[in-house]
Short mmCIF file of N, CA and C in Angstrom, two decimals:
data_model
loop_
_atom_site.label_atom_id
_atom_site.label_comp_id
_atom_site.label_asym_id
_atom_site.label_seq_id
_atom_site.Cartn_x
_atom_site.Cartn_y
_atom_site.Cartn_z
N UNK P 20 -2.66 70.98 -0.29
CA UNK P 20 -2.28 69.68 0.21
C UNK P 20 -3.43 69.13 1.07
N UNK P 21 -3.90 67.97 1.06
CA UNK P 21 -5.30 67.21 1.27
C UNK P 21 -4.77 66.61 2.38
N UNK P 22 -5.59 66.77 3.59
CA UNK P 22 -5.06 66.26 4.78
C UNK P 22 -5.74 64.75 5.16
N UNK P 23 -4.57 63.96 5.46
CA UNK P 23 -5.31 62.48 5.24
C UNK P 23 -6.07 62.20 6.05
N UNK P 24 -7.29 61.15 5.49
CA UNK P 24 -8.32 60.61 6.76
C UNK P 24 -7.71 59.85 7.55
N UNK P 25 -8.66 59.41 8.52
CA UNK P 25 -8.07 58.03 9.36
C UNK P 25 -7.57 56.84 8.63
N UNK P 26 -8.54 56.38 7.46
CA UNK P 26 -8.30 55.37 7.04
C UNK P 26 -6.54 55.19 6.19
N UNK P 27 -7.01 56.85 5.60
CA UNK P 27 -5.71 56.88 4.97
C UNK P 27 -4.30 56.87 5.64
N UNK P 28 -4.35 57.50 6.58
CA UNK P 28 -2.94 56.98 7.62
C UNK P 28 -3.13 56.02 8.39
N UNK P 29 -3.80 55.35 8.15
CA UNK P 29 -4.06 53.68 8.74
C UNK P 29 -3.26 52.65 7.91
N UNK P 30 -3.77 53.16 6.60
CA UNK P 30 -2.75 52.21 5.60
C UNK P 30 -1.23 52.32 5.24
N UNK P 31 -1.29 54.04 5.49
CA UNK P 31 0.41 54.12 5.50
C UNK P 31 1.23 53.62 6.94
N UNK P 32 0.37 53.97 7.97
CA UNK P 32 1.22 52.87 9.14
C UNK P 32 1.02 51.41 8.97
N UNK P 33 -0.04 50.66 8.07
CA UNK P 33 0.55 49.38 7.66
C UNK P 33 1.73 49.21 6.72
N UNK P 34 1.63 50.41 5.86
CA UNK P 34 2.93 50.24 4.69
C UNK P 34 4.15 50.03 5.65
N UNK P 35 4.00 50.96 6.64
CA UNK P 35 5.38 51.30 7.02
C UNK P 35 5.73 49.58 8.05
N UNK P 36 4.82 49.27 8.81
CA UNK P 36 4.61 48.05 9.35
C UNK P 36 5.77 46.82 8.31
N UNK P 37 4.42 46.76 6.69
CA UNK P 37 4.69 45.70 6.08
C UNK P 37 6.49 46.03 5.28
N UNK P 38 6.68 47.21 5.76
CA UNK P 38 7.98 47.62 4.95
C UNK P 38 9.26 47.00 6.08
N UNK P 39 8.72 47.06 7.17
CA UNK P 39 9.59 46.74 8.56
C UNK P 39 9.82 45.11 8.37
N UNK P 40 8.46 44.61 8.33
CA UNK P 40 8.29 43.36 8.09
C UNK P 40 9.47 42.24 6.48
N UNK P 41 9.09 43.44 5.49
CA UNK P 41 9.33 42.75 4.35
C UNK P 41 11.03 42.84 4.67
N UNK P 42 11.46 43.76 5.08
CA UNK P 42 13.05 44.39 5.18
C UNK P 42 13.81 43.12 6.07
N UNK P 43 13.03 42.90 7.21
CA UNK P 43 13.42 41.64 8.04
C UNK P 43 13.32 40.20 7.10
N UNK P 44 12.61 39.99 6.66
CA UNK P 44 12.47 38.49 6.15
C UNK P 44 13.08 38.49 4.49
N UNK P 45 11.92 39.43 3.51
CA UNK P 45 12.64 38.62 2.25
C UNK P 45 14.25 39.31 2.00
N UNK P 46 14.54 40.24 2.28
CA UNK P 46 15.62 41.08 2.44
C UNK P 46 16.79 39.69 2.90
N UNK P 47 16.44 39.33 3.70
CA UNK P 47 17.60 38.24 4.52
C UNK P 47 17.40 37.07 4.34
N UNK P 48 16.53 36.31 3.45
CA UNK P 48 16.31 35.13 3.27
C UNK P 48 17.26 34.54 2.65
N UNK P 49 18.03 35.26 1.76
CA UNK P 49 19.28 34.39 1.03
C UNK P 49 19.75 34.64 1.93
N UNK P 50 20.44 35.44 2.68
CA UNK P 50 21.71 35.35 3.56
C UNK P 50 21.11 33.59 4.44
N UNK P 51 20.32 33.81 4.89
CA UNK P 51 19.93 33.07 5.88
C UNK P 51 19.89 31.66 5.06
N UNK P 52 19.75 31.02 3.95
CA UNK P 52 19.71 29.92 3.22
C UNK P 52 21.15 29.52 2.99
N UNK P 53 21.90 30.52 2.56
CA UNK P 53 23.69 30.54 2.40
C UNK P 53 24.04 29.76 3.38
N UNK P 54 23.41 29.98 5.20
CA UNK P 54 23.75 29.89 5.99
C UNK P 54 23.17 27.96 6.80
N UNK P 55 22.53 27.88 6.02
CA UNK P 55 21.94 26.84 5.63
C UNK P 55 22.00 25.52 4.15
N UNK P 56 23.50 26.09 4.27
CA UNK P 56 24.43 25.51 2.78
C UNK P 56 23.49 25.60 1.53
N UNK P 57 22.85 26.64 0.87
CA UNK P 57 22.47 27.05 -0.19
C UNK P 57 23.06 26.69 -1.31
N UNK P 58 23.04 26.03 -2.00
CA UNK P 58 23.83 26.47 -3.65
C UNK P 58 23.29 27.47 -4.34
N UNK P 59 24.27 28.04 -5.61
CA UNK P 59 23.90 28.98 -6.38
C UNK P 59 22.24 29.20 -6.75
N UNK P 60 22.09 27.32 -7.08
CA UNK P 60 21.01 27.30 -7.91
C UNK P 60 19.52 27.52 -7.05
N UNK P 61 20.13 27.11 -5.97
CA UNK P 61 18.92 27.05 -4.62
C UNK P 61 18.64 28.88 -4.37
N UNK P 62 20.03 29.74 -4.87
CA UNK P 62 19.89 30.95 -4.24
C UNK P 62 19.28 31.73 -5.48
N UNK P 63 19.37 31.08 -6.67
CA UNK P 63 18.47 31.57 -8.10
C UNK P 63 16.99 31.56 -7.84
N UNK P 64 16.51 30.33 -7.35
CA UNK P 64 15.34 29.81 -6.97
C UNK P 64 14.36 30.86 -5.86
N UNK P 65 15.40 30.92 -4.70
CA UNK P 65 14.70 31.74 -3.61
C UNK P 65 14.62 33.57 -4.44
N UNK P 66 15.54 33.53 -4.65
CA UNK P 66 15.42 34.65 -5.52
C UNK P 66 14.24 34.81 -6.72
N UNK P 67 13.89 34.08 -7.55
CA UNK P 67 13.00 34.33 -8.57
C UNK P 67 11.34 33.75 -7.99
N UNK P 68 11.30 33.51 -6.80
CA UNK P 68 10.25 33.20 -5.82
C UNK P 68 9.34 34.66 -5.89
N UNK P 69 9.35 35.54 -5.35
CA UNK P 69 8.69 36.82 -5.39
C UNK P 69 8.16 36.90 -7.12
N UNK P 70 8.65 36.83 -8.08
CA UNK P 70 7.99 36.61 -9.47
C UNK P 70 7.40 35.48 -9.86
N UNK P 71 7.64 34.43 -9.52
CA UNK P 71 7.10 33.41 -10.03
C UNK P 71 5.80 33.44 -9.47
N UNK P 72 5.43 33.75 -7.94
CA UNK P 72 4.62 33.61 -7.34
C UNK P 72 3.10 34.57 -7.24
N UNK P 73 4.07 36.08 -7.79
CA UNK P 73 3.34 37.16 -8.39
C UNK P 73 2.18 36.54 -9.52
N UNK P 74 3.19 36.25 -10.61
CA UNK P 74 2.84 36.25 -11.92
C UNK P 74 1.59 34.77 -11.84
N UNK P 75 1.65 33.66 -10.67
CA UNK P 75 0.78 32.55 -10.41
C UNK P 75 -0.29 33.17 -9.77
N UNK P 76 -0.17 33.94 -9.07
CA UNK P 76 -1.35 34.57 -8.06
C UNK P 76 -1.83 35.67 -8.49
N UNK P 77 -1.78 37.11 -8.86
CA UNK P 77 -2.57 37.78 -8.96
C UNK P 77 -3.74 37.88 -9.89
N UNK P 78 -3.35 36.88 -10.72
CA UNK P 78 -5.23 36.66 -11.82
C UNK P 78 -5.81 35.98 -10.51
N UNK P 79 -5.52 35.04 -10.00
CA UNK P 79 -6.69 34.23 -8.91
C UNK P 79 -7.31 34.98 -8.04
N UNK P 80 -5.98 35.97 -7.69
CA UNK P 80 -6.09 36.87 -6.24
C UNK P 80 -7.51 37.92 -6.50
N UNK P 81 -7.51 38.49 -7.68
CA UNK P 81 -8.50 39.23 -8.65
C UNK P 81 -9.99 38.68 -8.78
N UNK P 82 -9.77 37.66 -8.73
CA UNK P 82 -11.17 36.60 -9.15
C UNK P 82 -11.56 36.46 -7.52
N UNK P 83 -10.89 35.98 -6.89
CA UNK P 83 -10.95 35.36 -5.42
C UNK P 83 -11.72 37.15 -5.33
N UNK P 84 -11.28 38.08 -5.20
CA UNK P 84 -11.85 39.75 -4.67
C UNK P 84 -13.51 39.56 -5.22
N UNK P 85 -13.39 39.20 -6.30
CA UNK P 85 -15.08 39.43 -6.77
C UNK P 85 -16.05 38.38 -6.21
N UNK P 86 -15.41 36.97 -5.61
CA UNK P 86 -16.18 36.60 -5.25
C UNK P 86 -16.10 36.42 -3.46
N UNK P 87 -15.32 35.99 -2.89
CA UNK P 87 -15.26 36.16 -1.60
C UNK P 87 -15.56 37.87 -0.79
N UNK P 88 -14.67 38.82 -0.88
CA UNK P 88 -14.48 39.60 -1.27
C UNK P 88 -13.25 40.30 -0.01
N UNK P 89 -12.63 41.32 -0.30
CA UNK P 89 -11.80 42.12 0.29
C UNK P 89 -11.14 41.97 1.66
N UNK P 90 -11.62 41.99 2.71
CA UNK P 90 -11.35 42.01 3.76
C UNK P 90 -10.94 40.38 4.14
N UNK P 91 -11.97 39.40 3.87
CA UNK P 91 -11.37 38.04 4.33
C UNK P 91 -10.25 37.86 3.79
N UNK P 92 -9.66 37.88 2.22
CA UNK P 92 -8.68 37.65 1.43
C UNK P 92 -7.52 38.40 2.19
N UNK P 93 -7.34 39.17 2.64
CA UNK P 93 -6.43 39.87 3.30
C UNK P 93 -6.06 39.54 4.73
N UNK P 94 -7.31 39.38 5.35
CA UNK P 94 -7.03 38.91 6.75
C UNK P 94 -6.53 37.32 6.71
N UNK P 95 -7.28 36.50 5.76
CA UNK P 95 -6.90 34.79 5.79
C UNK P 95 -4.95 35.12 5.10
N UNK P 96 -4.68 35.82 4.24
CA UNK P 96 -3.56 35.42 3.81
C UNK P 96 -2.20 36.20 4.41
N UNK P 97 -2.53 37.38 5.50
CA UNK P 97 -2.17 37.84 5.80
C UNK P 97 -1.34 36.90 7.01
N UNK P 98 -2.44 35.99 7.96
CA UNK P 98 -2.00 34.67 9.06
C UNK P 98 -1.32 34.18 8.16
N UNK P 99 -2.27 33.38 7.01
CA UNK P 99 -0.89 32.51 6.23
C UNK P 99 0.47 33.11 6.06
N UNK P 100 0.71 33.91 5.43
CA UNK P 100 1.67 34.79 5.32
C UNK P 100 2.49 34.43 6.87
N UNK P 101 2.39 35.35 7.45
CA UNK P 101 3.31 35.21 8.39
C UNK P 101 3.48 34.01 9.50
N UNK P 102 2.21 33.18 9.44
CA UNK P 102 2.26 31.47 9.95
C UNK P 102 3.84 31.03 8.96
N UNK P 103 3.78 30.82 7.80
CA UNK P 103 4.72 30.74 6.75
C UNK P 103 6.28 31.11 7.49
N UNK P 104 6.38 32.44 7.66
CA UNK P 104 7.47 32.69 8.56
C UNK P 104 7.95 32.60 9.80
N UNK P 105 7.27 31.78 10.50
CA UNK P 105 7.37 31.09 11.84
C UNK P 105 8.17 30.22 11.27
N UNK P 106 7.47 29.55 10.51
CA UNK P 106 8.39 27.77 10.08
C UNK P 106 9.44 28.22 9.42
N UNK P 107 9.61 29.16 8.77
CA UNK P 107 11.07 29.50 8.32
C UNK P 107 12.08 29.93 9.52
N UNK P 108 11.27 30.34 9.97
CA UNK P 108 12.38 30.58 10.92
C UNK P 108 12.85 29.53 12.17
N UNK P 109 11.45 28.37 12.47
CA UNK P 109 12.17 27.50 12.89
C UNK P 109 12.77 26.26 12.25
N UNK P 110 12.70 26.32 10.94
CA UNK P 110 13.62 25.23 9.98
C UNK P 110 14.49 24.88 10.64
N UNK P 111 15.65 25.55 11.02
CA UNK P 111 17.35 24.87 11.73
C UNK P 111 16.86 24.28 12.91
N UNK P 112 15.92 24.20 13.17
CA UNK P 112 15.17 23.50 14.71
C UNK P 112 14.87 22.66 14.55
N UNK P 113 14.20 22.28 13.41
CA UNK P 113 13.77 21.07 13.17
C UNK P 113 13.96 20.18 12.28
N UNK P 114 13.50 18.94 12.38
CA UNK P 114 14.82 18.04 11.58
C UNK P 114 13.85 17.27 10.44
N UNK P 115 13.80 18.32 9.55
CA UNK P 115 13.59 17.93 7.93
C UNK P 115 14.82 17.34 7.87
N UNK P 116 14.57 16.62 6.65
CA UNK P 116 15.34 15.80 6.20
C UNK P 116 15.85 16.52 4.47
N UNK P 117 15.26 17.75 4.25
CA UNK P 117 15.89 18.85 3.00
C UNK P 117 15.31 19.87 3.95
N UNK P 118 16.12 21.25 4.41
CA UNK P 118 15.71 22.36 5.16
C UNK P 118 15.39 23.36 4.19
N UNK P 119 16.54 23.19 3.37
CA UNK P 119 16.23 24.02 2.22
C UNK P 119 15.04 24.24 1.32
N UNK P 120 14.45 22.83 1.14
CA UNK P 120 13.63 22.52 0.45
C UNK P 120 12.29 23.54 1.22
N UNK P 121 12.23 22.50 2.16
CA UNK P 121 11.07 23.26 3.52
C UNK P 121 10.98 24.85 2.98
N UNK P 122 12.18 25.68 3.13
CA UNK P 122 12.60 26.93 3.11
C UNK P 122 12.17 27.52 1.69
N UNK P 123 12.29 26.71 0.89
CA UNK P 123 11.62 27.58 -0.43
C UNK P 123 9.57 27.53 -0.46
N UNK P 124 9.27 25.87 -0.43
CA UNK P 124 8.19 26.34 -0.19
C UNK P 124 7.28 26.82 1.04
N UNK P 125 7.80 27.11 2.07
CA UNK P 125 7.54 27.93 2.92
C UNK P 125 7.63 29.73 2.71
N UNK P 126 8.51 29.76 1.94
CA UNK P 126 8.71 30.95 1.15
C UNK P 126 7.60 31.18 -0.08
N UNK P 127 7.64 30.56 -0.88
CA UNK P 127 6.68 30.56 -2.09
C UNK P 127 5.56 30.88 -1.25
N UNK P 128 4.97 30.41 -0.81
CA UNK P 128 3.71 30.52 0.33
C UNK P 128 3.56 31.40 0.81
N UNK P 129 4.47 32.03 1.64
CA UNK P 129 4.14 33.41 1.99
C UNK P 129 4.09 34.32 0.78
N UNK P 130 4.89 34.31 -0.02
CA UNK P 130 5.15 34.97 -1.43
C UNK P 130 3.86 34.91 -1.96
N UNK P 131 2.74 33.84 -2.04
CA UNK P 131 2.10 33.23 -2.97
C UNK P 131 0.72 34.19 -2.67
N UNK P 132 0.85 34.51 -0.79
CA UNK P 132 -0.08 34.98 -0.37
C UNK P 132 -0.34 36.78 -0.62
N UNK P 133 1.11 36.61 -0.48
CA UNK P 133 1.40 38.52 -0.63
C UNK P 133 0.53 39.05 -1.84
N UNK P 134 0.71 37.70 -2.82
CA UNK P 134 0.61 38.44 -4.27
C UNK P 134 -0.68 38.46 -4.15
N UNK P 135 -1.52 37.21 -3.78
CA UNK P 135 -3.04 36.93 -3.54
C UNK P 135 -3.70 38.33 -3.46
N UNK P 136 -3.00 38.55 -2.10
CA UNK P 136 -3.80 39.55 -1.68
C UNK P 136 -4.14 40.98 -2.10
N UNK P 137 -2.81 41.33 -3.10
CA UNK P 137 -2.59 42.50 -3.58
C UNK P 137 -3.87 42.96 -4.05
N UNK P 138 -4.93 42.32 -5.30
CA UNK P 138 -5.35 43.45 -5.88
C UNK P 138 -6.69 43.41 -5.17
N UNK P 139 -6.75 42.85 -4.07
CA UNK P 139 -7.89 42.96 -3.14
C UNK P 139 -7.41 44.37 -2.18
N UNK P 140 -6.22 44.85 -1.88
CA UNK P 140 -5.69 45.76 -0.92
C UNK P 140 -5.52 47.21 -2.43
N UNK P 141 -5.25 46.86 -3.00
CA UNK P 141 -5.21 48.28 -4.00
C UNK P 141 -6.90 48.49 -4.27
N UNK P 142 -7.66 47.61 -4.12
CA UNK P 142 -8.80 48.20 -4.76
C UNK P 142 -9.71 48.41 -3.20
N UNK P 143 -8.82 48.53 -1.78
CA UNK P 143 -9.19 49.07 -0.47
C UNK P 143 -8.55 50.66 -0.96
N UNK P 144 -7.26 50.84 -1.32
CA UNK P 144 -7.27 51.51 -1.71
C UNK P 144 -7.74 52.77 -2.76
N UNK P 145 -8.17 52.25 -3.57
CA UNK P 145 -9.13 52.96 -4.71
C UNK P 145 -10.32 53.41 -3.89
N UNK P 146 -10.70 53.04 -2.57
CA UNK P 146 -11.96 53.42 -1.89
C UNK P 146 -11.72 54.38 -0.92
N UNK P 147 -10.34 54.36 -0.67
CA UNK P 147 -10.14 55.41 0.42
C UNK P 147 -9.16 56.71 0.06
N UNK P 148 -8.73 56.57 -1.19
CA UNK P 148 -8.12 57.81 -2.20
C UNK P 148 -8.95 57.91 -2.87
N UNK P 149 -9.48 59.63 -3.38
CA UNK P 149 -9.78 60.19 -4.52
C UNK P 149 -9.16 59.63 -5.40
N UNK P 150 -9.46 59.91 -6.79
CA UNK P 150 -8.88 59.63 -7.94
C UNK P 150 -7.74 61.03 -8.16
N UNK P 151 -7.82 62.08 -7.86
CA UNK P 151 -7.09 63.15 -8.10
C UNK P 151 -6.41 63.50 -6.83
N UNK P 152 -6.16 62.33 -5.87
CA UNK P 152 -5.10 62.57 -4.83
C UNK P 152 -4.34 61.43 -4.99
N UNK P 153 -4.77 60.22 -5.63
CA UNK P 153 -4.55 59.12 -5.36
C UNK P 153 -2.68 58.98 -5.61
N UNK P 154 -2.28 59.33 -6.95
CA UNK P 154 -0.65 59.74 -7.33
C UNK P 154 -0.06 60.30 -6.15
N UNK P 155 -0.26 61.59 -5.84
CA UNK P 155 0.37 62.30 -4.48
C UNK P 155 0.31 61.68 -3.19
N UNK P 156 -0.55 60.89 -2.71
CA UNK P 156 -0.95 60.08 -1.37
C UNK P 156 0.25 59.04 -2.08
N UNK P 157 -0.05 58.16 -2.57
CA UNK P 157 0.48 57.06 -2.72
C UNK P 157 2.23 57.22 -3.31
N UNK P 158 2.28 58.50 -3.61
CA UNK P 158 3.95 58.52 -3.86
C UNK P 158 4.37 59.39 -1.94
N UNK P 159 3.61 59.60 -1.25
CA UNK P 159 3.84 59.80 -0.20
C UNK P 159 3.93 58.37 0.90
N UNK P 160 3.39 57.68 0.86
CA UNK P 160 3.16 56.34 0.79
C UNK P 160 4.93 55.41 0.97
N UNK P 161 4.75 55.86 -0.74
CA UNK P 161 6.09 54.71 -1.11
C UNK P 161 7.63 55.18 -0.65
N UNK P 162 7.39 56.89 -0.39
CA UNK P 162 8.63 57.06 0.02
C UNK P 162 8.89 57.20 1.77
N UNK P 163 7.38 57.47 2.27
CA UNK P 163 7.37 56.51 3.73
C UNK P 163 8.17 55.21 4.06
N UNK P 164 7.74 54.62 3.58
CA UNK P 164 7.83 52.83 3.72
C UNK P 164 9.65 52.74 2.70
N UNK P 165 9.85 53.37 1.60
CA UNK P 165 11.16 53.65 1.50
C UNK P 165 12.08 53.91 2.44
N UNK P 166 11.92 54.49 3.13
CA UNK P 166 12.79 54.74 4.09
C UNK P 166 12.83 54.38 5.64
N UNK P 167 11.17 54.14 5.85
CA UNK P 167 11.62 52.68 6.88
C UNK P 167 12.17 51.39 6.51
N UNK P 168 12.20 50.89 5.31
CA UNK P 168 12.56 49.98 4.44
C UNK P 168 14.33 49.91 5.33
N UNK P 169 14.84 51.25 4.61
CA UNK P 169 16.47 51.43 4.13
C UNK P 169 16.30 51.61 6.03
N UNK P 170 16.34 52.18 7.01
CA UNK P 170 16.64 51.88 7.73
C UNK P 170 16.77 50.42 8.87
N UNK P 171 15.42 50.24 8.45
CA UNK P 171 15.47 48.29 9.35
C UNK P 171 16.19 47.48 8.48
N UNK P 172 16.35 47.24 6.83
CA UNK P 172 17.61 46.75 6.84
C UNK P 172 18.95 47.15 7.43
N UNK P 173 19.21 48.07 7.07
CA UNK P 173 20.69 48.42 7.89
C UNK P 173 20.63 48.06 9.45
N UNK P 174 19.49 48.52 9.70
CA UNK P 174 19.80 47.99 11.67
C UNK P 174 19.78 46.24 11.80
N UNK P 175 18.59 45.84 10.92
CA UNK P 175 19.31 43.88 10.80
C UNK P 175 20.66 43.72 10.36
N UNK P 176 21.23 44.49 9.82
CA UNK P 176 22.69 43.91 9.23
C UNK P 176 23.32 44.40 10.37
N UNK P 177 23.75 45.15 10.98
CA UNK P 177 24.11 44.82 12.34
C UNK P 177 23.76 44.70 13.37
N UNK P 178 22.57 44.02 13.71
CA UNK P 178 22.33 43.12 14.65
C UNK P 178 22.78 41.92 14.20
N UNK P 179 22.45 41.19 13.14
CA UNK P 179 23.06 40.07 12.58
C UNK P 179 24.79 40.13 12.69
N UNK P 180 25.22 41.16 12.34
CA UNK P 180 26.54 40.90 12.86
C UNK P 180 27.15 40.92 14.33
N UNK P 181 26.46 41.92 15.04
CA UNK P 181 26.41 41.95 16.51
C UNK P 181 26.44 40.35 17.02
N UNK P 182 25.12 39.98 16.72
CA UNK P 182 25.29 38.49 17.30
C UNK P 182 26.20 37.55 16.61
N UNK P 183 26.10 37.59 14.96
CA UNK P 183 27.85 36.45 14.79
C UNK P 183 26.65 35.86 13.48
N UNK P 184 27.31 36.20 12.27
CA UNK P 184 27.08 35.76 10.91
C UNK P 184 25.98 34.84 10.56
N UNK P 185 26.87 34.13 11.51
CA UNK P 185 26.33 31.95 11.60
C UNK P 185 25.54 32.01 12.32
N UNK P 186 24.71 32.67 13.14
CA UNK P 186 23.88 32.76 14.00
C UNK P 186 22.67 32.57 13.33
N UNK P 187 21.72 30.33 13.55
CA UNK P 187 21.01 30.13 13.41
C UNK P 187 19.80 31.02 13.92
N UNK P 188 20.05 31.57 15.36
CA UNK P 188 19.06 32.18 16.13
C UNK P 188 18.81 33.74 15.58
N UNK P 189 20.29 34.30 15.64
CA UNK P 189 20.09 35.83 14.63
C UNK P 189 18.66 36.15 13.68
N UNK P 190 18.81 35.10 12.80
CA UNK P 190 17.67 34.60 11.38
C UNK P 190 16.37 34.56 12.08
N UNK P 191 16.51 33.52 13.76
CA UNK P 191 15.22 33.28 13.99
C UNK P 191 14.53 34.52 14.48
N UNK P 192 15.34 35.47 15.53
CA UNK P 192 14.71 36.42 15.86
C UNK P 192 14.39 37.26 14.54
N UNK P 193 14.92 37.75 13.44
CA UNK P 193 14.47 38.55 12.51
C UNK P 193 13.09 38.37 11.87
N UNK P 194 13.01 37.16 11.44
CA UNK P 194 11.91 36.23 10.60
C UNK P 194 10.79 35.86 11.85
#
């Protein structure tokens, strides 16, 4: 068993970070739109957001790596990214005139960035795994961040209930 470098448990305490992160926001974004009179079709939409946005971004995200390269792409979309979830979370604050609307592409956006960034962060990865550790690290990895995952959802679902369903503010502190 290959004992990890710095770099390499650097990235699994971001996994576990971005797993804390992802568990709070896209995890609860429908609840939180429902709560914000959602229709079905609005909750299809926020839902097929994470694919649509994938499948638009990672050829660019790829191209953008060869020419900018690695580190900016990650750090610029990483602010965007979570700039993105500020305004989601102060939507019920402020007085759009469609919140919902606001709420998807504010979503797409962060979504848009995640994907951006991906194959600029796997190919950080390819530099800091062997090729013949890389499977074992990285399924160590996913079941890390698995299970900080499954726990910060469950502790948002009752904090969200702690404070009260309807709780515009509940959403804001999570997001």
């Amino acid at each position: 068993c290959m004992k990890p470098t710095p770099n390499q448990r650097k990235y699994l305490h971001t996994s576990a970070l971005w797993a804390v992160f992802d568990s709070l926001t896209s995890t609860y974004i429908i609840a939180f739109s429902l709560l914000l009179g959602a229709s079905n079709i609005m909750v299809g939409v926020l839902g097929a957001i994470p694919f649509i946005a994938t499948f638009i971004s990672e050829l660019l995200g790829a191209k953008l790596t060869e020419y900018w390269g690695r580190v900016p792409i990650i750090v610029c979309t990483y602010a965007i990214d979570k700039f993105m979830w500020i305004l989601i979370a102060l939507v019920p604050f402020l007085t759009f005139k469609q919140p919902l609307i606001m709420v998807v592409l504010f979503y797409f956006t962060a979504y848009f960035c995640v994907s951006l960034r991906e194959p600029s962060v796997v190919s950080l990865v390819a530099d800091i795994v062997p090729p013949e550790a890389r499977g074992r690290y990285l399924g160590r990895v996913n079941k890390a961040t698995g299970i900080v995952a499954m726990i910060t959802m469950l502790v948002a679902g009752f904090f969200i209930s702690a404070i009260g369903d309807a709780s515009q503010t509940a959403y804001a502190i999570l997001f």
